[in-house]
CSV table of N, CA and C in Angstrom, one decimal:
chain,number,residue,atom,x,y,z
A,1,MET,N,0.9,-1.3,0.1
A,1,MET,CA,-0.3,-0.1,-0.1
A,1,MET,C,0.7,1.2,0.0
A,2,ILE,N,1.8,0.7,0.6
A,2,ILE,CA,2.8,2.1,0.6
A,2,ILE,C,3.6,2.6,-0.7
A,3,LYS,N,3.8,1.4,-1.3
A,3,LYS,CA,4.4,1.7,-2.7
A,3,LYS,C,3.6,2.1,-3.3
A,4,ALA,N,2.4,1.2,-3.6
A,4,ALA,CA,1.6,2.9,-4.4
A,4,ALA,C,1.3,3.6,-4.1
A,5,GLY,N,1.0,4.5,-3.1
A,5,GLY,CA,1.5,5.5,-2.5
A,5,GLY,C,2.2,6.3,-2.8
A,6,SER,N,3.6,6.4,-2.8
A,6,SER,CA,4.4,6.9,-3.6
A,6,SER,C,4.7,6.8,-4.4
A,7,LYS,N,4.0,5.9,-5.3
A,7,LYS,CA,3.7,5.8,-6.7
A,7,LYS,C,3.1,6.9,-7.2
A,8,VAL,N,2.1,7.3,-6.8
A,8,VAL,CA,1.4,7.9,-7.3
A,8,VAL,C,1.4,9.4,-6.9
A,9,LEU,N,2.0,9.5,-5.7
A,9,LEU,CA,2.8,11.1,-5.4
A,9,LEU,C,3.8,11.2,-6.2
A,10,ALA,N,5.1,10.5,-6.5
A,10,ALA,CA,5.7,10.5,-8.0
A,10,ALA,C,5.3,11.1,-9.0
A,11,LEU,N,4.4,10.5,-9.8
A,11,LEU,CA,3.5,10.9,-11.0
A,11,LEU,C,3.0,11.9,-10.5
A,12,ILE,N,2.3,12.4,-9.7
A,12,ILE,CA,1.7,14.3,-9.2
A,12,ILE,C,2.9,15.1,-9.0
A,13,VAL,N,3.5,14.5,-8.8
A,13,VAL,CA,5.1,15.4,-8.1
A,13,VAL,C,5.6,15.5,-9.7
A,14,GLY,N,6.1,14.6,-10.5
A,14,GLY,CA,6.7,14.6,-11.7
A,14,GLY,C,5.1,15.3,-12.3
A,15,ALA,N,4.3,14.8,-12.9
A,15,ALA,CA,4.0,16.1,-13.6
A,15,ALA,C,3.3,17.3,-13.2
A,16,LEU,N,3.7,17.7,-12.3
A,16,LEU,CA,3.6,19.2,-12.0
A,16,LEU,C,5.0,19.9,-11.9
A,17,VAL,N,6.4,19.3,-11.4
A,17,VAL,CA,7.5,19.8,-12.0
A,17,VAL,C,8.0,19.5,-13.6
A,18,ILE,N,7.9,18.5,-14.0
A,18,ILE,CA,8.2,18.8,-15.2
A,18,ILE,C,8.0,19.9,-16.4
A,19,PRO,N,6.6,20.3,-16.0
A,19,PRO,CA,6.2,21.3,-16.7
A,19,PRO,C,6.5,22.5,-16.8
A,20,LEU,N,6.4,23.0,-15.3
A,20,LEU,CA,7.0,23.8,-14.4
A,20,LEU,C,8.9,23.8,-14.9
A,21,SER,N,9.1,22.9,-14.8
A,21,SER,CA,10.6,23.1,-15.3
A,21,SER,C,10.7,23.8,-16.6
A,22,LEU,N,9.7,22.8,-17.6
A,22,LEU,CA,10.2,23.1,-19.0
A,22,LEU,C,9.5,24.9,-19.6
A,23,ILE,N,9.0,25.3,-18.4
A,23,ILE,CA,8.5,27.0,-18.6
A,23,ILE,C,9.4,27.7,-18.7
A,24,GLY,N,10.2,27.4,-17.3
A,24,GLY,CA,11.4,28.2,-16.6
A,24,GLY,C,12.9,28.4,-18.0
A,25,CYS,N,12.5,26.8,-19.2
A,25,CYS,CA,13.6,26.9,-20.2
A,25,CYS,C,13.1,27.6,-20.8
A,26,THR,N,11.9,28.3,-21.4
A,26,THR,CA,11.6,29.1,-22.7
A,26,THR,C,12.6,30.4,-22.6
A,27,LYS,N,12.8,31.0,-24.1
A,27,LYS,CA,13.6,31.9,-24.1
A,27,LYS,C,12.6,33.1,-23.8
A,28,SER,N,13.5,33.9,-23.2
A,28,SER,CA,13.0,34.6,-22.5
A,28,SER,C,13.5,36.0,-23.6
A,29,ASP,N,13.0,37.0,-23.5
A,29,ASP,CA,13.0,38.1,-24.5
A,29,ASP,C,14.0,39.2,-23.9
A,30,GLY,N,14.9,38.5,-22.9
A,30,GLY,CA,16.0,39.7,-22.3
A,30,GLY,C,15.3,40.8,-21.9
A,31,SER,N,14.6,41.8,-21.8
A,31,SER,CA,13.6,42.6,-21.4
A,31,SER,C,12.9,42.3,-20.5
A,32,GLY,N,12.4,41.5,-19.7
A,32,GLY,CA,11.6,41.5,-18.9
A,32,GLY,C,10.4,42.1,-19.2
A,33,GLY,N,9.5,41.9,-20.7
A,33,GLY,CA,8.8,42.9,-20.9
A,33,GLY,C,8.5,44.4,-20.9
A,34,ARG,N,9.7,44.7,-19.7
A,34,ARG,CA,9.6,46.1,-20.2
A,34,ARG,C,10.1,47.0,-20.9
A,35,THR,N,9.3,48.1,-21.2
A,35,THR,CA,9.7,48.7,-23.0
A,35,THR,C,11.5,49.2,-22.9
A,36,GLU,N,12.2,49.2,-23.9
A,36,GLU,CA,13.5,49.2,-23.7
A,36,GLU,C,14.0,50.1,-25.1
A,37,ILE,N,14.3,51.0,-25.6
A,37,ILE,CA,15.1,51.4,-26.7
A,37,ILE,C,16.7,51.0,-27.3
A,38,VAL,N,16.7,51.0,-28.0
A,38,VAL,CA,18.3,50.5,-28.2
A,38,VAL,C,18.5,50.6,-29.5
A,39,GLU,N,19.8,51.2,-30.1
A,39,GLU,CA,20.3,51.9,-31.3
A,39,GLU,C,20.7,50.7,-32.2
A,40,ILE,N,20.6,50.7,-33.2
A,40,ILE,CA,20.2,49.4,-34.5
A,40,ILE,C,21.7,50.0,-35.2
A,41,GLU,N,22.8,49.0,-34.7
A,41,GLU,CA,24.3,49.0,-35.2
A,41,GLU,C,24.6,49.0,-36.3
A,42,ASN,N,25.5,49.7,-36.7
A,42,ASN,CA,25.8,50.0,-37.8
A,42,ASN,C,24.5,50.1,-38.9
A,43,THR,N,23.8,51.4,-38.8
A,43,THR,CA,23.1,51.5,-39.3
A,43,THR,C,22.7,53.1,-39.7
A,44,ALA,N,23.2,54.2,-38.9
A,44,ALA,CA,24.0,55.0,-39.0
A,44,ALA,C,24.5,55.8,-40.3
A,45,GLN,N,23.8,57.1,-40.7
A,45,GLN,CA,24.3,57.7,-42.1
A,45,GLN,C,24.4,59.2,-42.0
A,46,VAL,N,25.5,59.2,-42.6
A,46,VAL,CA,25.6,60.7,-43.0
A,46,VAL,C,25.8,60.7,-44.5
A,47,PHE,N,24.8,61.7,-44.9
A,47,PHE,CA,25.2,61.9,-46.2
A,47,PHE,C,24.6,63.3,-46.5
A,48,GLY,N,25.4,63.4,-47.9
A,48,GLY,CA,25.3,65.2,-48.7
A,48,GLY,C,26.1,66.5,-47.9
A,49,ARG,N,27.3,65.7,-47.9
A,49,ARG,CA,28.4,66.4,-47.1
A,49,ARG,C,28.9,67.6,-48.4
A,50,GLN,N,29.0,67.0,-49.6
A,50,GLN,CA,29.3,67.7,-51.1
A,50,GLN,C,28.4,69.3,-51.0
A,51,GLY,N,26.9,68.8,-50.5
A,51,GLY,CA,26.2,69.7,-51.0
A,51,GLY,C,26.1,70.8,-49.8
A,52,GLU,N,24.5,71.5,-50.5
A,52,GLU,CA,23.7,72.4,-49.4
A,52,GLU,C,23.7,72.1,-48.1
A,53,GLU,N,23.2,70.7,-48.2
A,53,GLU,CA,22.1,69.8,-46.5
A,53,GLU,C,22.7,68.3,-47.0
A,54,VAL,N,23.2,68.5,-45.5
A,54,VAL,CA,23.8,67.1,-44.6
A,54,VAL,C,22.6,66.8,-43.9
A,55,THR,N,22.1,65.6,-44.6
A,55,THR,CA,21.3,64.5,-43.3
A,55,THR,C,22.1,63.7,-42.7
A,56,VAL,N,21.4,63.2,-41.1
A,56,VAL,CA,21.6,62.8,-40.4
A,56,VAL,C,20.6,61.7,-40.4
A,57,LYS,N,20.9,60.1,-40.4
A,57,LYS,CA,19.7,59.2,-40.4
A,57,LYS,C,20.3,58.7,-38.8
A,58,ARG,N,19.4,58.4,-37.8
A,58,ARG,CA,20.0,57.1,-37.1
A,58,ARG,C,18.6,56.0,-36.6
A,59,HIS,N,18.9,54.8,-36.0
A,59,HIS,CA,17.9,53.8,-36.6
A,59,HIS,C,17.6,53.3,-35.0
A,60,TYR,N,16.5,53.3,-34.4
A,60,TYR,CA,16.6,52.4,-32.9
A,60,TYR,C,15.5,51.4,-33.3
A,61,MET,N,15.9,50.0,-32.5
A,61,MET,CA,14.7,49.4,-32.2
A,61,MET,C,13.5,49.8,-30.8
A,62,ILE,N,12.6,49.4,-30.8
A,62,ILE,CA,11.9,49.5,-29.7
A,62,ILE,C,11.3,48.1,-29.0
A,63,LEU,N,11.7,47.7,-27.7
A,63,LEU,CA,11.7,46.8,-27.3
A,63,LEU,C,9.9,46.4,-26.2
A,64,ASN,N,9.6,46.2,-26.6
A,64,ASN,CA,8.3,46.3,-26.1
A,64,ASN,C,7.4,47.2,-26.1
A,65,PRO,N,7.1,47.4,-27.5
A,65,PRO,CA,6.3,49.4,-27.2
A,65,PRO,C,5.1,49.3,-26.6
A,66,PRO,N,5.2,51.0,-26.5
A,66,PRO,CA,3.4,50.8,-25.3
A,66,PRO,C,2.4,50.7,-27.0
A,67,GLU,N,1.5,50.3,-26.6
A,67,GLU,CA,0.5,50.0,-27.9
A,67,GLU,C,-0.3,51.5,-27.7
A,68,ASP,N,-0.2,52.4,-26.9
A,68,ASP,CA,-0.8,53.7,-26.6
A,68,ASP,C,-0.2,54.5,-27.7
A,69,LEU,N,-0.5,55.1,-28.6
A,69,LEU,CA,0.5,56.7,-29.7
A,69,LEU,C,0.8,57.7,-28.8
A,70,MET,N,0.1,58.0,-27.7
A,70,MET,CA,0.4,58.7,-27.0
A,70,MET,C,1.7,58.7,-26.1
A,71,GLU,N,1.8,57.7,-25.4
A,71,GLU,CA,2.9,56.6,-24.4
A,71,GLU,C,3.9,56.7,-25.3
A,72,LEU,N,3.9,56.4,-26.8
A,72,LEU,CA,4.5,55.9,-27.3
A,72,LEU,C,5.4,57.5,-28.3
A,73,LYS,N,5.0,58.6,-28.1
A,73,LYS,CA,5.4,59.3,-29.0
A,73,LYS,C,5.9,60.2,-27.7
A,74,GLU,N,5.8,59.7,-26.1
A,74,GLU,CA,6.3,60.6,-24.8
A,74,GLU,C,7.3,59.3,-24.8
A,75,LEU,N,7.7,58.6,-25.2
A,75,LEU,CA,8.3,57.4,-25.1
A,75,LEU,C,9.3,58.2,-26.2
A,76,VAL,N,9.4,58.3,-27.4
A,76,VAL,CA,10.2,59.3,-28.3
A,76,VAL,C,10.7,60.3,-28.1
A,77,GLU,N,10.2,61.2,-27.9
A,77,GLU,CA,10.3,62.7,-27.6
A,77,GLU,C,11.3,62.5,-26.0
A,78,GLY,N,11.2,61.8,-25.3
A,78,GLY,CA,12.0,61.1,-24.1
A,78,GLY,C,13.0,61.2,-24.3
A,79,TYR,N,13.4,60.0,-25.5
A,79,TYR,CA,14.7,59.7,-25.9
A,79,TYR,C,15.0,60.3,-26.8
A,80,SER,N,14.6,61.5,-27.5
A,80,SER,CA,15.3,61.8,-28.8
A,80,SER,C,16.1,63.5,-27.1
A,81,LYS,N,15.0,63.4,-26.1
A,81,LYS,CA,16.2,64.7,-25.8
A,81,LYS,C,17.4,64.1,-24.7
A,82,ASP,N,17.0,63.3,-24.3
A,82,ASP,CA,17.8,62.2,-23.3
A,82,ASP,C,19.4,61.6,-24.3
A,83,HIS,N,18.9,62.0,-25.3
A,83,HIS,CA,20.0,61.2,-26.5
A,83,HIS,C,20.2,62.2,-28.0
A,84,PRO,N,20.7,63.7,-27.4
A,84,PRO,CA,20.4,64.7,-28.7
A,84,PRO,C,21.6,64.1,-29.6
A,85,ILE,N,20.9,64.3,-31.0
A,85,ILE,CA,22.5,63.8,-32.2
A,85,ILE,C,22.9,65.2,-32.9
A,86,GLU,N,22.5,66.5,-32.6
A,86,GLU,CA,22.5,67.5,-33.0
A,86,GLU,C,24.7,67.7,-32.8
A,87,GLY,N,24.7,67.3,-32.4
A,87,GLY,CA,26.2,67.5,-31.6
A,87,GLY,C,27.0,66.3,-32.6
A,88,GLU,N,26.7,65.4,-33.2
A,88,GLU,CA,27.8,64.5,-34.0
A,88,GLU,C,28.2,64.6,-35.2
A,89,VAL,N,27.3,66.3,-36.1
A,89,VAL,CA,27.4,66.7,-37.1
A,89,VAL,C,27.5,68.4,-36.9
A,90,GLU,N,29.1,68.5,-37.2
A,90,GLU,CA,28.9,70.2,-36.3
A,90,GLU,C,28.5,70.5,-38.2
A,91,ALA,N,28.0,72.2,-37.8
A,91,ALA,CA,27.3,72.5,-38.5
A,91,ALA,C,28.0,73.7,-39.5
A,92,THR,N,28.3,73.8,-40.8
A,92,THR,CA,29.2,74.3,-41.4
A,92,THR,C,28.2,75.8,-41.6
A,93,GLU,N,28.6,77.0,-41.5
A,93,GLU,CA,27.9,78.1,-42.5
A,93,GLU,C,28.0,77.7,-43.7
A,94,GLY,N,26.5,78.3,-43.8
A,94,GLY,CA,26.1,78.6,-44.8
A,94,GLY,C,24.9,77.1,-45.5
A,95,ARG,N,25.3,76.2,-44.0
A,95,ARG,CA,24.4,74.7,-44.8
A,95,ARG,C,23.8,74.2,-43.7
A,96,ASN,N,22.7,73.7,-44.2
A,96,ASN,CA,21.4,73.0,-43.4
A,96,ASN,C,22.2,71.9,-42.7
A,97,ARG,N,21.4,71.2,-42.2
A,97,ARG,CA,21.4,70.2,-41.0
A,97,ARG,C,20.1,69.5,-41.2
A,98,VAL,N,19.7,68.1,-41.8
A,98,VAL,CA,18.7,67.7,-41.1
A,98,VAL,C,18.4,66.6,-40.5
A,99,PHE,N,17.5,65.9,-40.0
A,99,PHE,CA,18.0,64.9,-38.6
A,99,PHE,C,16.4,64.1,-38.9
A,100,ASP,N,16.8,63.0,-39.0
A,100,ASP,CA,16.1,62.2,-39.7
A,100,ASP,C,16.2,60.9,-38.6
A,101,VAL,N,15.5,60.4,-37.1
A,101,VAL,CA,15.5,59.6,-36.7
A,101,VAL,C,14.5,58.3,-36.8
A,102,SER,N,14.6,57.3,-36.9
A,102,SER,CA,13.3,56.5,-37.2
A,102,SER,C,13.5,55.3,-35.8
A,103,PHE,N,12.9,54.9,-35.3
A,103,PHE,CA,12.2,53.5,-34.4
A,103,PHE,C,10.8,53.1,-35.0
A,104,TYR,N,12.1,51.5,-34.5
A,104,TYR,CA,11.7,50.0,-35.2
A,104,TYR,C,10.8,49.1,-34.0
A,105,ARG,N,9.8,48.4,-34.2
A,105,ARG,CA,9.1,47.3,-33.5
A,105,ARG,C,10.5,46.6,-33.9
A,106,GLU,N,10.5,45.9,-32.6
A,106,GLU,CA,10.8,43.8,-32.9
A,106,GLU,C,9.8,43.5,-33.5
A,107,SER,N,10.4,42.1,-34.6
A,107,SER,CA,9.4,41.3,-34.8
A,107,SER,C,10.4,39.9,-35.7
A,108,GLU,N,9.8,39.2,-36.1
A,108,GLU,CA,9.9,38.2,-36.8
A,108,GLU,C,11.4,38.4,-37.5
A,109,ASP,N,10.5,39.5,-38.9
A,109,ASP,CA,11.5,39.9,-39.9
A,109,ASP,C,12.5,40.6,-39.2
A,110,LEU,N,12.6,41.3,-38.0
A,110,LEU,CA,13.4,42.2,-37.8
A,110,LEU,C,13.7,41.7,-36.1
A,111,PRO,N,14.5,40.9,-35.5
A,111,PRO,CA,14.6,40.9,-34.6
A,111,PRO,C,15.4,41.4,-33.8
A,112,ARG,N,15.6,41.0,-32.6
A,112,ARG,CA,16.6,42.2,-31.5
A,112,ARG,C,18.2,41.3,-32.2
A,113,GLY,N,19.1,42.7,-32.6
A,113,GLY,CA,20.5,42.4,-32.6
A,113,GLY,C,20.5,41.7,-34.4
A,114,TRP,N,19.3,42.3,-34.7
A,114,TRP,CA,19.1,42.6,-36.6
A,114,TRP,C,20.8,42.8,-37.0
A,115,GLN,N,21.1,43.1,-38.5
A,115,GLN,CA,22.2,43.6,-39.2
A,115,GLN,C,22.5,44.0,-40.1
A,116,PRO,N,22.5,45.0,-41.0
A,116,PRO,CA,22.2,44.9,-42.0
A,116,PRO,C,22.9,43.7,-43.2
A,117,ASP,N,22.5,43.2,-44.7
A,117,ASP,CA,23.1,42.7,-45.1
A,117,ASP,C,23.7,43.0,-46.8
A,118,GLU,N,24.6,43.2,-47.0
A,118,GLU,CA,25.0,43.4,-48.3
A,118,GLU,C,25.4,42.3,-49.6
A,119,GLY,N,24.8,41.4,-48.7
A,119,GLY,CA,25.8,39.9,-49.5
A,119,GLY,C,25.2,40.7,-51.3
A,120,TYR,N,26.4,39.4,-51.8
A,120,TYR,CA,25.8,39.5,-53.1
A,120,TYR,C,24.9,38.8,-53.5
A,121,LEU,N,24.2,38.0,-53.3
A,121,LEU,CA,22.9,37.4,-53.7
A,121,LEU,C,21.2,38.1,-53.1
A,122,ASN,N,22.0,38.1,-51.6
A,122,ASN,CA,20.9,38.8,-50.9
A,122,ASN,C,21.0,40.4,-50.1
A,123,THR,N,20.5,40.9,-50.4
A,123,THR,CA,20.7,41.9,-49.5
A,123,THR,C,19.4,42.2,-48.5
A,124,ASP,N,19.4,42.8,-46.8
A,124,ASP,CA,18.7,43.1,-46.0
A,124,ASP,C,18.8,44.3,-45.8
A,125,ARG,N,18.2,45.4,-45.9
A,125,ARG,CA,18.8,46.6,-45.3
A,125,ARG,C,17.3,47.5,-45.1
A,126,LEU,N,17.7,48.5,-43.8
A,126,LEU,CA,16.4,48.5,-42.9
A,126,LEU,C,15.3,49.4,-43.9
A,127,GLU,N,15.3,49.6,-45.0
A,127,GLU,CA,14.4,50.4,-45.9
A,127,GLU,C,13.4,49.1,-46.7
A,128,HIS,N,13.8,48.0,-46.0
A,128,HIS,CA,13.0,46.4,-46.5
A,128,HIS,C,12.4,46.4,-45.2
A,129,HIS,N,12.2,46.8,-44.2
A,129,HIS,CA,11.4,46.9,-43.0
A,129,HIS,C,10.5,47.6,-42.7
A,130,LYS,N,10.3,48.8,-43.6
A,130,LYS,CA,9.3,49.6,-42.9
A,130,LYS,C,7.7,49.3,-42.5
A,131,ASN,N,7.3,47.9,-42.2
A,131,ASN,CA,6.0,47.4,-41.7
A,131,ASN,C,6.4,47.7,-40.3
A,132,ASP,N,7.6,47.4,-39.9
A,132,ASP,CA,8.2,47.3,-38.7
A,132,ASP,C,8.0,48.5,-38.1
A,133,LEU,N,8.4,50.1,-39.0
A,133,LEU,CA,8.5,51.5,-38.3
A,133,LEU,C,7.5,51.7,-37.5
A,134,VAL,N,7.8,51.8,-36.7
A,134,VAL,CA,6.4,52.7,-35.7
A,134,VAL,C,6.9,54.1,-35.6
A,135,ALA,N,7.7,55.1,-35.6
A,135,ALA,CA,8.1,56.3,-34.6
A,135,ALA,C,9.2,56.7,-35.8
A,136,SER,N,8.4,57.8,-35.8
A,136,SER,CA,10.0,58.5,-36.5
A,136,SER,C,10.0,60.2,-36.2
A,137,VAL,N,11.0,61.0,-36.2
A,137,VAL,CA,11.2,62.1,-35.6
A,137,VAL,C,11.8,63.1,-36.8
A,138,SER,N,11.7,64.5,-36.8
A,138,SER,CA,12.7,64.7,-38.2
A,138,SER,C,12.5,66.3,-37.9
A,139,TRP,N,13.4,67.0,-37.9
A,139,TRP,CA,14.4,68.2,-37.7
A,139,TRP,C,14.8,68.6,-38.5
A,140,SER,N,15.0,69.9,-38.4
A,140,SER,CA,16.8,70.5,-39.5
A,140,SER,C,16.7,71.9,-38.5
A,141,ASP,N,18.3,72.2,-39.1
A,141,ASP,CA,18.3,73.7,-39.1
A,141,ASP,C,17.7,75.0,-39.1
A,142,THR,N,17.1,74.8,-40.7
A,142,THR,CA,16.0,75.9,-40.6
A,142,THR,C,14.7,75.5,-39.9
A,143,ASP,N,14.5,74.7,-39.7
A,143,ASP,CA,13.1,74.1,-38.5
A,143,ASP,C,13.5,73.6,-37.9
A,144,PRO,N,13.8,73.6,-36.6
A,144,PRO,CA,13.8,73.4,-35.3
A,144,PRO,C,12.8,72.5,-35.0
A,145,LYS,N,11.5,73.0,-35.3
A,145,LYS,CA,10.1,72.3,-34.6
A,145,LYS,C,10.6,70.5,-35.1
A,146,LYS,N,10.1,69.3,-33.5
A,146,LYS,CA,10.4,68.4,-34.1
A,146,LYS,C,9.4,67.6,-35.0
A,147,ASN,N,9.1,67.6,-35.8
A,147,ASN,CA,7.8,66.5,-36.4
A,147,ASN,C,7.5,64.9,-36.0
A,148,TYR,N,7.0,64.7,-35.0
A,148,TYR,CA,6.5,63.2,-34.8
A,148,TYR,C,5.8,62.5,-35.8
A,149,ASP,N,5.7,61.0,-35.9
A,149,ASP,CA,5.1,60.8,-36.1
A,149,ASP,C,5.2,59.1,-36.0
A,150,VAL,N,4.0,58.9,-35.2
A,150,VAL,CA,3.6,57.5,-34.4
A,150,VAL,C,2.1,57.0,-35.7
A,151,TYR,N,2.7,55.3,-35.1
A,151,TYR,CA,2.0,54.1,-35.8
A,151,TYR,C,1.7,53.3,-34.9
A,152,ASP,N,0.3,52.6,-35.0
A,152,ASP,CA,-0.3,51.9,-34.7
A,152,ASP,C,0.2,50.8,-35.8
A,153,LYS,N,0.6,49.7,-35.9
A,153,LYS,CA,0.1,49.0,-36.8
A,153,LYS,C,0.2,47.2,-37.1
A,154,SER,N,-0.8,46.6,-37.7
A,154,SER,CA,-0.9,45.8,-37.9
A,154,SER,C,0.4,44.5,-37.9
A,155,LYS,N,0.3,43.5,-37.3
A,155,LYS,CA,1.6,42.6,-37.4
A,155,LYS,C,1.7,42.0,-38.9
A,156,GLU,N,1.3,42.2,-40.2
A,156,GLU,CA,2.0,42.7,-41.4
A,156,GLU,C,2.2,43.9,-41.8
A,157,GLY,N,2.0,45.1,-41.1
A,157,GLY,CA,2.4,45.9,-41.4
A,157,GLY,C,1.5,47.2,-41.8
A,158,LYS,N,0.4,46.8,-41.8
A,158,LYS,CA,-0.8,47.9,-42.2
A,158,LYS,C,-0.9,49.0,-41.3
A,159,ILE,N,-1.0,50.1,-41.7
A,159,ILE,CA,-1.1,51.2,-40.3
A,159,ILE,C,-2.9,51.0,-40.5
A,160,VAL,N,-2.9,51.0,-38.9
A,160,VAL,CA,-4.2,50.8,-37.9
A,160,VAL,C,-4.7,52.2,-37.9
A,161,LYS,N,-3.6,52.7,-37.3
A,161,LYS,CA,-3.9,54.2,-36.9
A,161,LYS,C,-2.7,54.7,-37.0
A,162,ARG,N,-2.6,56.4,-37.1
A,162,ARG,CA,-1.5,57.6,-36.9
A,162,ARG,C,-1.7,58.3,-36.3
A,163,MET,N,-0.8,58.9,-35.6
A,163,MET,CA,-0.7,60.7,-35.3
A,163,MET,C,0.3,60.9,-35.6
A,164,ARG,N,0.5,62.5,-35.8
A,164,ARG,CA,1.4,63.1,-36.6
A,164,ARG,C,1.4,64.6,-35.3
A,165,PHE,N,2.3,64.6,-34.8
A,165,PHE,CA,2.7,65.9,-34.2
A,165,PHE,C,4.0,67.0,-34.5
A,166,ILE,N,3.5,68.0,-34.1
A,166,ILE,CA,4.8,69.2,-34.4
A,166,ILE,C,4.7,69.6,-33.1
A,167,GLU,N,6.0,69.3,-32.3
A,167,GLU,CA,6.7,69.6,-31.1
A,167,GLU,C,5.0,68.9,-30.4
A,168,ASP,N,4.1,69.4,-29.7
A,168,ASP,CA,3.3,68.7,-28.3
A,168,ASP,C,1.7,68.8,-29.4
A,169,GLN,N,2.0,69.7,-30.6
A,169,GLN,CA,0.4,69.9,-31.3
A,169,GLN,C,0.1,68.5,-31.9
A,170,LEU,N,-1.2,68.6,-31.9
A,170,LEU,CA,-1.5,66.8,-33.0
A,170,LEU,C,-1.8,67.6,-34.0
A,171,VAL,N,-1.4,67.4,-35.3
A,171,VAL,CA,-1.8,67.6,-36.4
A,171,VAL,C,-2.7,67.0,-36.7
A,172,GLU,N,-3.8,67.4,-37.9
A,172,GLU,CA,-4.5,66.8,-39.0
A,172,GLU,C,-6.5,67.2,-38.1
């Protein structure tokens, strides 16, 4: 009788412990569910140095972006204030600097740690991942008011809702 009871107890414990231990082994997203912004390495661009205008582009990934578009705008605005890029390229007299900062969501097509690929037969650049673009900020030396665009997109990248701001003013 004791042997049968211990077998049943072992089965019950095994039925609980094994699934719980497997759940503990599942892949973690590394951010613990909190929102985090990381720069997508090897994607920064500065071009137009010979012309009248210099364009500076930066690309970031938002891990666990907020679903609320006002919260997303505030997140992007706060990040832009805390991480200014204006000092990265000196203003030359008579030349305008244009700044364009893009924020992407993590996805199956654009995973964390993604890097551009300029392979011979296959290329994978950020312009191929516009479906995952969820926010952008642009401004220039001649028009220092920051323009914010934030998007709610379906998993397939279709725009469900879009909000545009000039500084804190909602446009449209």
